Coordinates of C-alpha atoms in Angstrom, one line a residue:
Chain A
M1 CA 0.0 0.0 0.0
A2 CA 1.3 3.4 -0.9
S3 CA -0.4 4.8 2.2
L4 CA 2.5 3.4 4.3
I5 CA 5.9 4.6 3.3
H6 CA 9.1 3.1 4.8
C7 CA 11.2 6.2 5.4
P8 CA 14.9 5.1 5.5
H9 CA 15.4 7.5 8.5
C10 CA 12.2 7.3 10.5
G11 CA 10.7 3.9 9.7
V12 CA 7.1 3.1 8.5
R13 CA 5.0 6.2 8.3
P14 CA 1.5 7.1 7.0
K15 CA 1.4 9.0 3.7
E16 CA -0.1 12.0 5.5
E17 CA 3.4 12.8 6.8
F18 CA 4.7 13.3 3.2
S19 CA 4.3 15.8 0.4
I20 CA 4.8 14.7 -3.1
R21 CA 6.7 16.7 -5.7
G22 CA 6.4 14.5 -8.7
D23 CA 8.6 12.7 -11.3
A24 CA 12.1 11.9 -9.9
S25 CA 13.5 10.6 -13.2
L26 CA 13.7 13.9 -15.0
V27 CA 17.2 15.2 -15.8
R28 CA 17.7 18.9 -16.0
P29 CA 18.8 19.9 -19.5
D30 CA 22.0 21.8 -20.2
P31 CA 21.5 25.6 -19.9
E32 CA 22.2 26.0 -23.6
A33 CA 19.8 23.3 -24.5
S34 CA 17.0 24.0 -27.0
D35 CA 13.7 25.6 -26.1
E36 CA 12.0 22.3 -26.9
A37 CA 14.2 20.4 -24.4
W38 CA 13.4 23.0 -21.7
H39 CA 9.7 23.0 -22.6
E40 CA 9.7 19.2 -22.3
Y41 CA 11.5 19.4 -19.0
V42 CA 9.4 22.1 -17.4
H43 CA 5.9 21.3 -18.7
I44 CA 5.5 17.9 -20.2
R45 CA 4.8 15.0 -17.9
A46 CA 4.0 11.4 -18.6
N47 CA 1.1 9.9 -16.6
P48 CA 2.2 6.3 -16.5
R49 CA 0.2 3.3 -15.3
G50 CA 2.7 1.2 -13.5
R51 CA 6.1 1.8 -12.0
Y52 CA 6.9 5.4 -11.3
L53 CA 9.8 7.2 -9.6
E54 CA 8.7 10.2 -7.5
H55 CA 10.2 12.7 -5.1
W56 CA 8.5 12.6 -1.8
Q57 CA 9.4 14.9 1.1
H58 CA 8.9 13.7 4.7
V59 CA 7.7 17.1 5.8
A60 CA 6.3 16.0 9.2
G61 CA 9.2 13.8 10.0
C62 CA 12.9 14.1 9.1
R63 CA 12.1 16.7 6.4
R64 CA 14.4 14.8 3.9
W65 CA 13.6 14.4 0.3
L66 CA 13.1 10.7 -0.7
V67 CA 12.9 9.0 -4.0
V68 CA 9.9 6.6 -3.9
E69 CA 9.5 3.9 -6.5
R70 CA 5.9 2.8 -6.6
D71 CA 3.3 1.4 -8.8
T72 CA 0.6 4.0 -9.7
F73 CA -1.9 1.3 -10.3
T74 CA -1.5 -1.2 -7.4
H75 CA 0.1 1.3 -5.0
Q76 CA 2.8 -1.2 -4.2
V77 CA 6.0 0.5 -3.1
F78 CA 9.2 -1.1 -4.4
S79 CA 11.9 1.1 -2.9
V80 CA 12.5 4.3 -0.9
T81 CA 15.9 5.9 -0.9
D82 CA 17.2 9.2 0.5
G83 CA 17.2 11.8 -2.2
A84 CA 20.8 12.9 -1.6
A85 CA 22.0 9.3 -1.8
A86 CA 19.9 8.7 -5.0
A87 CA 21.4 11.9 -6.6
R88 CA 24.9 10.8 -5.7
G89 CA 24.2 7.4 -7.2
T90 CA 23.3 8.9 -10.6
S91 CA 26.0 11.6 -10.1
R92 CA 23.5 14.5 -10.8
Chain B
M1 CA 19.3 50.4 23.2
T2 CA 18.8 47.1 25.1
T3 CA 15.4 45.6 25.4
T4 CA 14.4 43.3 28.2
Y5 CA 12.1 40.6 27.0
I6 CA 9.8 38.8 29.5
S7 CA 10.0 35.1 29.3
R8 CA 6.4 33.8 29.2
H9 CA 5.2 30.2 28.7
P10 CA 2.6 29.9 26.0
L11 CA 0.3 27.8 28.2
E12 CA 0.4 30.2 31.2
D13 CA -3.2 31.3 30.5
R14 CA -4.4 27.7 30.0
L15 CA -3.0 25.9 33.1
P16 CA -3.0 26.7 36.8
L17 CA 0.4 27.8 37.9
E18 CA 0.4 25.4 40.9
P19 CA 0.4 21.6 40.4
G20 CA -3.2 20.3 40.7
I21 CA -4.7 16.9 41.4
R22 CA -3.2 14.2 39.2
A23 CA -5.4 11.6 37.5
V24 CA -4.0 8.2 36.5
D25 CA -3.1 9.5 33.1
H26 CA -1.3 12.9 33.4
L27 CA -0.1 15.5 31.1
E28 CA 2.8 17.5 32.6
V29 CA 4.3 20.6 31.1
P30 CA 7.8 21.2 32.3
R31 CA 9.0 24.8 32.3
G32 CA 12.5 26.1 32.2
K33 CA 14.0 23.3 30.2
A34 CA 17.0 24.2 28.1
I35 CA 16.6 23.0 24.5
A36 CA 19.1 23.3 21.7
T37 CA 19.1 22.2 18.1
V38 CA 22.4 20.5 17.1
M39 CA 23.1 20.2 13.4
A40 CA 26.2 18.3 12.3
M41 CA 28.4 19.9 9.7
D42 CA 28.9 18.0 6.4
G43 CA 30.6 14.7 7.0
E44 CA 30.7 15.1 10.8
E45 CA 27.4 13.2 11.6
A46 CA 29.1 10.2 13.2
A47 CA 31.4 12.4 15.3
V48 CA 28.6 14.6 16.5
A49 CA 26.4 11.5 17.4
A50 CA 29.2 10.0 19.4
G51 CA 29.9 13.4 21.2
L52 CA 26.2 13.8 22.1
A53 CA 26.0 10.2 23.3
A54 CA 28.9 11.0 25.7
S55 CA 27.4 14.3 26.9
G56 CA 26.0 12.8 30.1
D57 CA 23.3 15.0 31.6
V58 CA 21.9 16.1 28.3
S59 CA 19.1 14.0 26.8
V60 CA 19.3 13.7 23.0
R61 CA 16.4 13.4 20.6
F62 CA 16.7 12.3 17.0
V63 CA 15.1 14.7 14.5
A64 CA 16.7 13.9 11.2
P65 CA 20.0 12.5 9.9
G66 CA 22.6 14.9 11.3
E67 CA 20.1 16.8 13.4
W68 CA 19.2 16.4 17.0
L69 CA 17.5 18.2 19.9
A70 CA 19.5 18.4 23.1
I71 CA 17.5 18.9 26.3
S72 CA 18.8 19.6 29.8
Q73 CA 16.7 19.9 32.9
S74 CA 19.4 21.3 35.2
D75 CA 21.3 23.7 32.9
T76 CA 20.3 27.1 31.9
P77 CA 20.0 27.7 28.1
E78 CA 23.3 29.6 28.2
V79 CA 25.2 26.9 30.0
L80 CA 23.8 24.2 27.7
H81 CA 24.8 26.2 24.7
R82 CA 28.3 26.8 26.0
N83 CA 28.8 23.1 27.0
L84 CA 27.6 21.9 23.6
S85 CA 29.8 24.4 21.8
L86 CA 32.8 23.3 23.8
L87 CA 32.0 19.6 23.1
L88 CA 31.2 19.9 19.5
A89 CA 33.2 22.9 18.3
E90 CA 34.0 22.7 14.6
A91 CA 31.7 19.8 14.1
A92 CA 28.2 21.1 14.6
Y93 CA 26.0 24.2 14.6
I94 CA 24.2 24.8 17.8
F95 CA 21.1 26.9 18.2
D96 CA 19.2 27.7 21.4
Q97 CA 15.6 26.7 21.2
S98 CA 14.6 27.0 24.8
D99 CA 11.9 29.6 24.1
G100 CA 11.1 28.2 20.7
R101 CA 9.9 24.8 21.8
V102 CA 7.5 23.5 24.4
V103 CA 7.8 20.2 26.1
F104 CA 4.9 18.0 27.1
R105 CA 5.2 14.9 29.2
L106 CA 2.5 12.3 29.0
S107 CA 2.5 9.5 31.6
G108 CA 0.1 6.8 32.8
P109 CA -1.1 3.3 31.8
N110 CA -3.2 4.6 28.9
V111 CA -0.7 6.9 27.2
R112 CA -0.3 4.6 24.2
R113 CA -4.1 4.5 23.6
I114 CA -4.2 8.3 24.0
L115 CA -1.4 8.8 21.5
A116 CA -2.9 6.3 19.1
K117 CA -5.6 8.9 18.4
G118 CA -3.2 11.3 16.8
V119 CA 0.0 9.4 16.0
G120 CA 0.2 7.0 13.1
I121 CA 3.2 4.9 14.2
D122 CA 3.5 1.7 16.2
L123 CA 4.2 2.7 19.8
H124 CA 4.5 -0.9 21.2
A125 CA 7.7 -1.3 23.3
S126 CA 9.1 -3.8 20.7
A127 CA 8.8 -1.2 17.9
F128 CA 9.4 2.0 19.8
E129 CA 11.8 1.3 22.6
I130 CA 12.5 3.4 25.7
G131 CA 15.0 6.1 24.7
T132 CA 14.0 6.2 21.0
S133 CA 12.7 9.5 19.5
S134 CA 11.5 10.6 16.2
N135 CA 9.6 13.4 14.5
V136 CA 6.0 12.3 13.9
L137 CA 2.7 13.9 12.9
C138 CA 0.3 14.2 15.9
G139 CA -3.1 15.2 14.4
H140 CA -2.0 17.9 12.0
I141 CA 1.0 19.0 14.0
S142 CA 4.6 17.8 13.6
V143 CA 6.1 16.9 17.0
N144 CA 9.2 15.2 18.2
L145 CA 8.0 12.2 20.1
A146 CA 10.3 10.3 22.6
R147 CA 9.7 7.4 24.8
S148 CA 11.2 8.3 28.2
G149 CA 9.7 5.3 30.1
E150 CA 7.5 2.2 29.7
N151 CA 4.4 4.4 30.1
E152 CA 5.9 7.8 29.6
F153 CA 6.3 9.9 26.4
E154 CA 7.7 13.3 25.8
L155 CA 6.5 15.5 23.0
I156 CA 8.4 18.6 21.9
V157 CA 6.6 21.0 19.7
M158 CA 7.2 24.4 18.2
R159 CA 6.0 27.2 20.5
S160 CA 3.4 28.6 18.2
F161 CA 1.7 25.1 18.0
A162 CA 1.8 24.5 21.7
E163 CA -1.7 25.7 22.5
S164 CA -3.2 23.8 19.6
L165 CA -1.4 20.6 20.5
F166 CA -2.4 21.1 24.1
D167 CA -6.1 21.2 23.1
D168 CA -5.6 18.2 20.9
L169 CA -3.9 16.2 23.7
R170 CA -6.7 17.1 26.1
A171 CA -9.3 16.0 23.6
M172 CA -7.4 12.8 23.0
G173 CA -7.1 12.1 26.7
R174 CA -10.7 13.1 27.7
E175 CA -11.8 9.4 27.5
F176 CA -9.2 8.6 30.2
D177 CA -9.8 11.7 32.3
L178 CA -6.4 13.1 31.5
S179 CA -5.3 15.7 34.0
A180 CA -2.8 18.5 33.1
D181 CA -0.6 20.9 35.0
F182 CA 2.8 22.5 35.0
A183 CA 5.6 20.3 36.3
A184 CA 6.5 20.9 39.9
E185 CA 10.3 21.3 39.4
G186 CA 9.9 24.5 37.5

């Protein structure tokens, strides 16, 4: 259930403690990139049915940003990682 | 020009100044606790955690990775700040929060059932041991919850939320006839 998120710092928490920012798989384009690339990055979002990477912030808990991998259809949560660690992993 | 500010507890209008009659389940509001936020500098998290663990009189509450609340009953805010600064110099940032936070102490056989009305985490002793602490949502207010005994919990909340949390806790405890007063020690 997506209503319980396993925060890597605080443990199992209800979803009410979090706020959701959205897609975590976006990569910011180069500053010199084309207008189309920026338009795509800023405005265009997929609405997938299935696995989805999202940024969740544990606002009422440790206040850390987390990357939550979940299924938008079954609400199953596959993984939760700290945002900083995830960013380091993909060297962004 | 120097200004003298008067230290005033946010619940002074809501609670009798003298300790009253205690019910089985009791909400106690300690005054005059020294509280400080300790934030580890980048890469110093483990060193700060070890330093705080060895700080003796100070009780340490986990807030977030690299961030803690340090609470002292006996020290004044100035002394706590100085001691922590000496202990953790060059490893952590320390901020006095004594007037910025309010401490609530819930005790009694029904505390877990009272807290279950507002807190969405497992508070059984096997999941939330004595001495553990964490930030949780209580109702709609984010508090730092710590287990200080088998049937005793401490909640630390930002000052501006104290009255609201107080009302919530009283409502949560009404079923168990929860009593409330300021702690006798100060």
